[in-house]
């Protein structure tokens, strides 16, 4: 496995692969790998000839009060894990290389980024869209693999490639959970044992709603009335949002027709966690 840090070198390598007719797959990440990341790599390995995993903690998607400086990093461990997944190249540029002096161009996906995480993180998706388009230009992938853990990000990236005619197929893959239900996240390492127990309430609330929907419940009001007490009872938990949205447009839904996405974001202590689940009414 090769580690490339220079963006120009990455792009040159991608052009060479393309000239040879190779199919390129990209898994964009911020590193500090867990089984969720590894599942994307395992899937991506089967999608082409050259598998690139980018590791870049992108400063433009963090707000001034957010955890950019505290975000966990361990490049050596990540490289070991990626090599075991058959990754060909780790692309790990630094912030100065990606945003040199004079940088001033940004990509904005307007509608699907307004609600959910976009409401409390106003510059977040602009940063995400910008860095992902830059990564697409540097890595020249045919396919890019994203996790449904960041469901709004996945929808925004599908919107971006459609709107800007970017010749990349954006594929979403299922959210990977711990055995007890907690959504895997690089930020979970910051949870102390008490916070870890509290964090479980997010997935428990989603599972309860999923089960109610499976038994025929369509009403947002009744679903929320059932699950909010679970969350309100937790002194360490501060809800950011609980949203029932259309799977594709992310528009808020008063009732479920057939399917919907239930998404949640909450602070557990100082750590902001997100989770989401597909609701299906039979
Ligand atoms: P991150 O490094 O957190 O920016 O995530 C990189 C990619 O991994 C994104 O496409 C995420 O949606 C995906 N990802 C993160 N956590 C999970 C998870 N628990 N299950 C599946 N994919 C995930």
Tab-separated table of C-alpha atoms and ligand atoms in Angstrom:
chain	number	residue	atom	x	y	z
A	1	UNK	CA	0.000	0.000	0.000
A	2	UNK	CA	1.233	3.427	-0.967
A	3	UNK	CA	0.849	6.562	1.154
A	4	UNK	CA	0.509	9.740	-0.882
A	5	UNK	CA	0.419	13.164	0.728
A	6	UNK	CA	1.012	15.487	-2.240
A	7	UNK	CA	-2.238	16.362	-4.079
A	8	UNK	CA	-0.438	16.793	-7.421
A	9	UNK	CA	1.193	13.362	-7.059
A	10	UNK	CA	-2.191	11.828	-6.245
A	11	UNK	CA	-3.745	13.346	-9.344
A	12	UNK	CA	-0.848	12.207	-11.537
A	13	UNK	CA	-1.224	8.654	-10.243
A	14	UNK	CA	-4.977	8.776	-10.931
A	15	UNK	CA	-4.396	10.011	-14.507
A	16	UNK	CA	-1.949	7.145	-15.058
A	17	UNK	CA	-4.490	4.598	-13.822
A	18	UNK	CA	-7.151	6.176	-16.024
A	19	UNK	CA	-4.857	6.058	-19.080
A	20	UNK	CA	-4.433	2.337	-18.460
A	21	UNK	CA	-8.211	1.888	-18.343
A	22	UNK	CA	-8.308	1.249	-14.593
A	23	UNK	CA	-11.457	1.745	-12.548
A	24	UNK	CA	-10.879	3.896	-9.455
A	25	UNK	CA	-12.810	3.715	-6.181
A	26	UNK	CA	-12.576	6.373	-3.469
A	27	UNK	CA	-13.607	6.127	0.182
A	28	UNK	CA	-13.329	9.619	1.719
A	29	UNK	CA	-12.733	9.666	5.494
A	30	UNK	CA	-11.360	11.734	8.349
A	31	UNK	CA	-9.446	8.714	9.660
A	32	UNK	CA	-9.324	7.049	13.077
A	33	UNK	CA	-10.839	3.975	11.529
A	34	UNK	CA	-13.490	1.716	13.016
A	35	UNK	CA	-15.541	-1.125	11.546
A	36	UNK	CA	-17.830	1.383	9.806
A	37	UNK	CA	-14.920	2.720	7.735
A	38	UNK	CA	-13.595	-0.797	7.144
A	39	UNK	CA	-16.980	-1.931	5.804
A	40	UNK	CA	-16.831	0.842	3.188
A	41	UNK	CA	-13.322	-0.239	2.187
A	42	UNK	CA	-14.348	-3.907	1.938
A	43	UNK	CA	-17.228	-2.912	-0.310
A	44	UNK	CA	-15.090	-0.494	-2.324
A	45	UNK	CA	-12.457	-3.187	-2.886
A	46	UNK	CA	-14.979	-5.091	-4.974
A	47	UNK	CA	-15.973	-2.080	-7.062
A	48	UNK	CA	-12.823	-1.387	-9.077
A	49	UNK	CA	-9.137	-1.912	-9.769
A	50	UNK	CA	-7.651	0.837	-7.614
A	51	UNK	CA	-8.958	1.551	-4.119
A	52	UNK	CA	-8.024	4.927	-2.639
A	53	UNK	CA	-8.924	5.909	0.917
A	54	UNK	CA	-8.484	9.570	1.741
A	55	UNK	CA	-7.746	10.652	5.287
A	56	UNK	CA	-8.236	14.358	5.776
A	57	UNK	CA	-9.644	16.161	8.789
A	58	UNK	CA	-11.105	18.958	6.736
A	59	UNK	CA	-10.923	22.310	8.560
A	60	UNK	CA	-13.565	24.010	6.381
A	61	UNK	CA	-16.338	21.720	7.639
A	62	UNK	CA	-15.747	22.522	11.332
A	63	UNK	CA	-17.294	25.568	12.972
A	64	UNK	CA	-15.123	27.810	15.191
A	65	UNK	CA	-16.508	26.237	18.398
A	66	UNK	CA	-16.256	22.656	17.131
A	67	UNK	CA	-13.757	19.868	17.770
A	68	UNK	CA	-11.293	20.268	14.853
A	69	UNK	CA	-8.259	20.394	17.152
A	70	UNK	CA	-9.489	17.551	19.340
A	71	UNK	CA	-10.544	15.255	16.484
A	72	UNK	CA	-8.799	11.867	17.036
A	73	UNK	CA	-5.922	11.015	14.692
A	74	UNK	CA	-3.693	7.923	14.325
A	75	UNK	CA	-2.290	7.629	10.803
A	76	UNK	CA	-0.059	4.657	11.579
A	77	UNK	CA	-2.885	2.538	12.963
A	78	UNK	CA	-5.160	3.618	10.104
A	79	UNK	CA	-2.571	2.536	7.525
A	80	UNK	CA	-2.267	-0.917	9.147
A	81	UNK	CA	-6.048	-1.375	9.100
A	82	UNK	CA	-6.396	-0.094	5.532
A	83	UNK	CA	-3.611	-2.392	4.265
A	84	UNK	CA	-5.522	-5.372	5.672
A	85	UNK	CA	-8.570	-4.290	3.628
A	86	UNK	CA	-6.542	-4.342	0.412
A	87	UNK	CA	-6.416	-0.564	0.015
A	88	UNK	CA	-3.971	0.503	-2.721
A	89	UNK	CA	-3.391	4.115	-1.723
A	90	UNK	CA	-3.938	6.168	1.389
A	91	UNK	CA	-4.223	9.777	0.309
A	92	UNK	CA	-3.467	11.946	3.340
A	93	UNK	CA	-2.794	15.553	2.364
A	94	UNK	CA	-2.436	18.316	4.936
A	95	UNK	CA	-4.612	21.402	5.270
A	96	UNK	CA	-2.008	23.777	3.767
A	97	UNK	CA	-1.783	21.612	0.648
A	98	UNK	CA	-5.561	21.458	0.260
A	99	UNK	CA	-6.182	25.138	1.077
A	100	UNK	CA	-3.066	27.098	0.112
A	101	UNK	CA	-2.920	30.883	0.654
A	102	UNK	CA	-5.416	32.632	-1.609
A	103	UNK	CA	-7.917	29.787	-1.558
A	104	UNK	CA	-11.450	31.170	-2.083
A	105	UNK	CA	-13.713	28.729	-3.907
A	106	UNK	CA	-16.562	26.816	-2.220
A	107	UNK	CA	-19.362	24.498	-3.286
A	108	UNK	CA	-22.841	24.933	-1.832
A	109	UNK	CA	-25.669	22.393	-1.972
A	110	UNK	CA	-28.574	24.504	-0.825
A	111	UNK	CA	-31.819	22.723	-0.005
A	112	UNK	CA	-30.998	19.293	1.402
A	113	UNK	CA	-28.387	20.846	3.704
A	114	UNK	CA	-30.742	23.348	5.336
A	115	UNK	CA	-32.324	21.143	8.013
A	116	UNK	CA	-30.979	18.431	10.322
A	117	UNK	CA	-27.233	18.929	10.934
A	118	UNK	CA	-27.157	21.937	8.587
A	119	UNK	CA	-29.351	23.909	10.964
A	120	UNK	CA	-26.896	23.698	13.867
A	121	UNK	CA	-23.722	23.473	11.739
A	122	UNK	CA	-24.276	26.267	9.176
A	123	UNK	CA	-20.929	26.005	7.328
A	124	UNK	CA	-20.524	22.249	7.658
A	125	UNK	CA	-21.915	20.991	4.356
A	126	UNK	CA	-20.294	23.759	2.358
A	127	UNK	CA	-16.970	22.478	3.692
A	128	UNK	CA	-17.918	18.866	2.996
A	129	UNK	CA	-19.076	19.536	-0.576
A	130	UNK	CA	-15.970	21.585	-1.312
A	131	UNK	CA	-13.492	19.039	-0.033
A	132	UNK	CA	-15.308	16.106	-1.629
A	133	UNK	CA	-15.318	17.804	-5.031
A	134	UNK	CA	-11.595	18.554	-4.583
A	135	UNK	CA	-10.982	14.901	-3.678
A	136	UNK	CA	-12.943	13.806	-6.742
A	137	UNK	CA	-10.759	16.009	-8.941
A	138	UNK	CA	-7.559	14.701	-7.339
A	139	UNK	CA	-8.448	10.991	-7.198
A	140	UNK	CA	-10.580	10.844	-10.382
A	141	UNK	CA	-12.793	8.063	-9.009
A	142	UNK	CA	-15.450	6.240	-11.001
A	143	UNK	CA	-17.175	5.329	-7.734
A	144	UNK	CA	-17.172	6.979	-4.299
A	145	UNK	CA	-18.445	5.124	-1.243
A	146	UNK	CA	-20.121	6.895	1.696
A	147	UNK	CA	-21.784	5.583	4.855
A	148	UNK	CA	-25.436	6.055	5.743
A	149	UNK	CA	-24.210	7.034	9.206
A	150	UNK	CA	-23.950	10.544	7.758
A	151	UNK	CA	-27.204	10.265	5.864
A	152	UNK	CA	-27.589	13.965	5.060
A	153	UNK	CA	-24.004	14.063	3.775
A	154	UNK	CA	-24.724	11.099	1.488
A	155	UNK	CA	-27.849	12.762	0.070
A	156	UNK	CA	-25.990	16.064	-0.368
A	157	UNK	CA	-23.149	14.349	-2.248
A	158	UNK	CA	-25.620	12.558	-4.549
A	159	UNK	CA	-27.261	15.935	-5.179
A	160	UNK	CA	-23.904	17.601	-5.871
A	161	UNK	CA	-22.735	15.061	-8.469
A	162	UNK	CA	-26.130	15.188	-10.199
A	163	UNK	CA	-26.327	19.004	-10.196
A	164	UNK	CA	-22.729	19.623	-11.275
A	165	UNK	CA	-22.543	16.709	-13.767
A	166	UNK	CA	-19.660	15.162	-11.860
A	167	UNK	CA	-18.915	11.779	-13.476
A	168	UNK	CA	-18.753	9.877	-10.172
A	169	UNK	CA	-21.267	7.331	-8.889
A	170	UNK	CA	-21.932	8.025	-5.202
A	171	UNK	CA	-22.887	4.843	-3.351
A	172	UNK	CA	-24.332	4.724	0.185
A	173	UNK	CA	-23.622	1.779	2.467
A	174	UNK	CA	-25.384	0.674	5.681
A	175	UNK	CA	-24.597	2.122	9.079
A	176	UNK	CA	-22.469	-0.210	11.226
A	177	UNK	CA	-23.316	-0.468	14.948
A	178	UNK	CA	-21.724	-1.875	18.097
A	179	UNK	CA	-23.325	-5.106	19.341
A	180	UNK	CA	-25.472	-3.084	21.756
A	181	UNK	CA	-26.711	-0.734	19.026
A	182	UNK	CA	-24.492	2.350	19.397
A	183	UNK	CA	-23.587	3.738	15.964
A	184	UNK	CA	-19.838	3.435	15.443
A	185	UNK	CA	-18.135	6.828	15.363
A	186	UNK	CA	-14.556	8.034	15.712
A	187	UNK	CA	-15.862	10.375	18.416
A	188	UNK	CA	-17.043	7.454	20.608
A	189	UNK	CA	-13.516	7.193	22.080
A	190	UNK	CA	-14.220	10.406	23.990
A	191	UNK	CA	-17.220	8.975	25.861
A	192	UNK	CA	-16.596	8.033	29.510
A	193	UNK	CA	-18.472	4.956	30.798
A	194	UNK	CA	-21.441	6.975	32.012
A	195	UNK	CA	-21.674	8.902	28.731
A	196	UNK	CA	-21.324	5.657	26.813
A	197	UNK	CA	-24.413	4.314	28.631
A	198	UNK	CA	-26.289	7.537	27.920
A	199	UNK	CA	-25.281	7.460	24.236
A	200	UNK	CA	-27.081	4.128	23.877
A	201	UNK	CA	-30.401	5.951	24.283
A	202	UNK	CA	-30.049	7.397	20.784
A	203	UNK	CA	-30.141	4.030	19.049
A	204	UNK	CA	-32.698	2.681	21.546
A	205	UNK	CA	-35.023	5.571	20.678
A	206	UNK	CA	-34.581	4.899	16.956
A	207	UNK	CA	-35.159	1.163	17.388
A	208	UNK	CA	-38.371	1.828	19.317
A	209	UNK	CA	-39.642	4.037	16.484
A	210	UNK	CA	-38.606	1.469	13.875
A	211	UNK	CA	-40.582	-1.206	15.741
A	212	UNK	CA	-43.638	1.043	16.095
A	213	UNK	CA	-43.538	1.835	12.359
A	214	UNK	CA	-43.161	-1.870	11.555
A	215	UNK	CA	-46.365	-2.425	13.523
A	216	UNK	CA	-48.208	0.201	11.512
A	217	UNK	CA	-47.595	3.522	13.296
A	218	UNK	CA	-47.438	6.337	10.728
A	219	UNK	CA	-47.863	9.445	12.854
A	220	UNK	CA	-44.858	11.629	13.583
A	221	UNK	CA	-46.651	12.993	16.634
A	222	UNK	CA	-47.249	9.578	18.191
A	223	UNK	CA	-43.752	8.333	17.333
A	224	UNK	CA	-42.157	11.392	18.913
A	225	UNK	CA	-44.457	11.177	21.950
A	226	UNK	CA	-43.230	7.633	22.517
A	227	UNK	CA	-39.510	8.268	22.127
A	228	UNK	CA	-38.864	11.743	23.511
A	229	UNK	CA	-39.476	10.674	27.145
A	230	UNK	CA	-36.628	8.146	26.738
A	231	UNK	CA	-34.291	10.989	25.791
A	232	UNK	CA	-35.641	13.604	28.208
A	233	UNK	CA	-34.998	11.239	31.112
A	234	UNK	CA	-31.224	11.431	30.518
A	235	UNK	CA	-29.504	14.278	32.390
A	236	UNK	CA	-26.275	13.931	30.342
A	237	UNK	CA	-28.120	14.099	27.030
A	238	UNK	CA	-29.025	17.344	25.252
A	239	UNK	CA	-31.081	16.840	22.126
A	240	UNK	CA	-30.070	18.888	19.067
A	241	UNK	CA	-32.775	17.541	16.771
A	242	UNK	CA	-35.099	14.643	16.220
A	243	UNK	CA	-36.444	14.654	12.658
A	244	UNK	CA	-38.688	12.461	10.583
A	245	UNK	CA	-37.816	13.146	6.961
A	246	UNK	CA	-38.325	11.934	3.418
A	247	UNK	CA	-35.581	9.479	2.437
A	248	UNK	CA	-34.586	11.412	-0.670
A	249	UNK	CA	-35.553	15.075	-0.251
A	250	UNK	CA	-35.023	15.181	3.544
A	251	UNK	CA	-38.249	17.230	3.809
A	252	UNK	CA	-39.936	16.918	7.223
A	253	UNK	CA	-42.887	14.507	7.208
A	254	UNK	CA	-46.044	14.713	9.353
A	255	UNK	CA	-46.843	11.077	8.547
A	256	UNK	CA	-45.083	8.119	6.974
A	257	UNK	CA	-46.503	6.933	3.654
A	258	UNK	CA	-44.320	3.861	3.147
A	259	UNK	CA	-40.822	4.721	4.329
A	260	UNK	CA	-39.064	7.575	6.094
A	261	UNK	CA	-35.762	8.372	7.788
A	262	UNK	CA	-35.716	9.126	11.477
A	263	UNK	CA	-32.602	11.130	12.307
A	264	UNK	CA	-31.265	12.278	15.640
A	265	UNK	CA	-28.389	14.436	16.874
A	266	UNK	CA	-27.576	14.978	20.519
A	267	UNK	CA	-24.806	16.134	22.787
A	268	UNK	CA	-23.766	13.559	25.346
A	269	UNK	CA	-21.620	15.600	27.682
A	270	UNK	CA	-19.439	17.593	25.255
A	271	UNK	CA	-19.640	15.064	22.429
A	272	UNK	CA	-22.069	15.564	19.560
A	273	UNK	CA	-23.415	12.250	18.254
A	274	UNK	CA	-25.671	11.494	15.290
A	275	UNK	CA	-27.669	8.441	14.264
A	276	UNK	CA	-30.493	7.595	11.885
A	277	UNK	CA	-32.677	4.699	10.866
A	278	UNK	CA	-35.025	3.682	8.058
A	279	UNK	CA	-38.664	3.400	9.126
A	280	UNK	CA	-40.891	1.150	7.039
A	281	UNK	CA	-44.638	0.882	7.500
A	282	UNK	CA	-45.882	-2.375	5.960
B	1	LIG	P1	-15.738	10.046	8.897
B	1	LIG	O1	-14.330	9.563	8.961
B	1	LIG	O2	-16.457	9.992	10.200
B	1	LIG	O3	-15.880	11.357	8.175
B	1	LIG	O4	-16.508	9.003	7.990
B	1	LIG	C1	-16.017	8.608	6.742
B	1	LIG	C2	-17.070	7.773	6.053
B	1	LIG	O5	-17.376	6.647	6.865
B	1	LIG	C3	-18.386	8.529	5.848
B	1	LIG	O6	-18.932	8.188	4.587
B	1	LIG	C4	-19.226	8.018	6.977
B	1	LIG	O7	-20.615	8.066	6.718
B	1	LIG	C5	-18.751	6.598	7.080
B	1	LIG	N1	-19.059	6.069	8.416
B	1	LIG	C6	-18.755	6.629	9.621
B	1	LIG	N2	-19.261	5.889	10.622
B	1	LIG	C7	-19.914	4.858	10.042
B	1	LIG	C8	-20.675	3.756	10.535
B	1	LIG	N3	-20.867	3.567	11.835
B	1	LIG	N4	-21.202	2.892	9.644
B	1	LIG	C9	-21.025	3.079	8.301
B	1	LIG	N5	-20.324	4.085	7.774
B	1	LIG	C10	-19.780	4.975	8.635
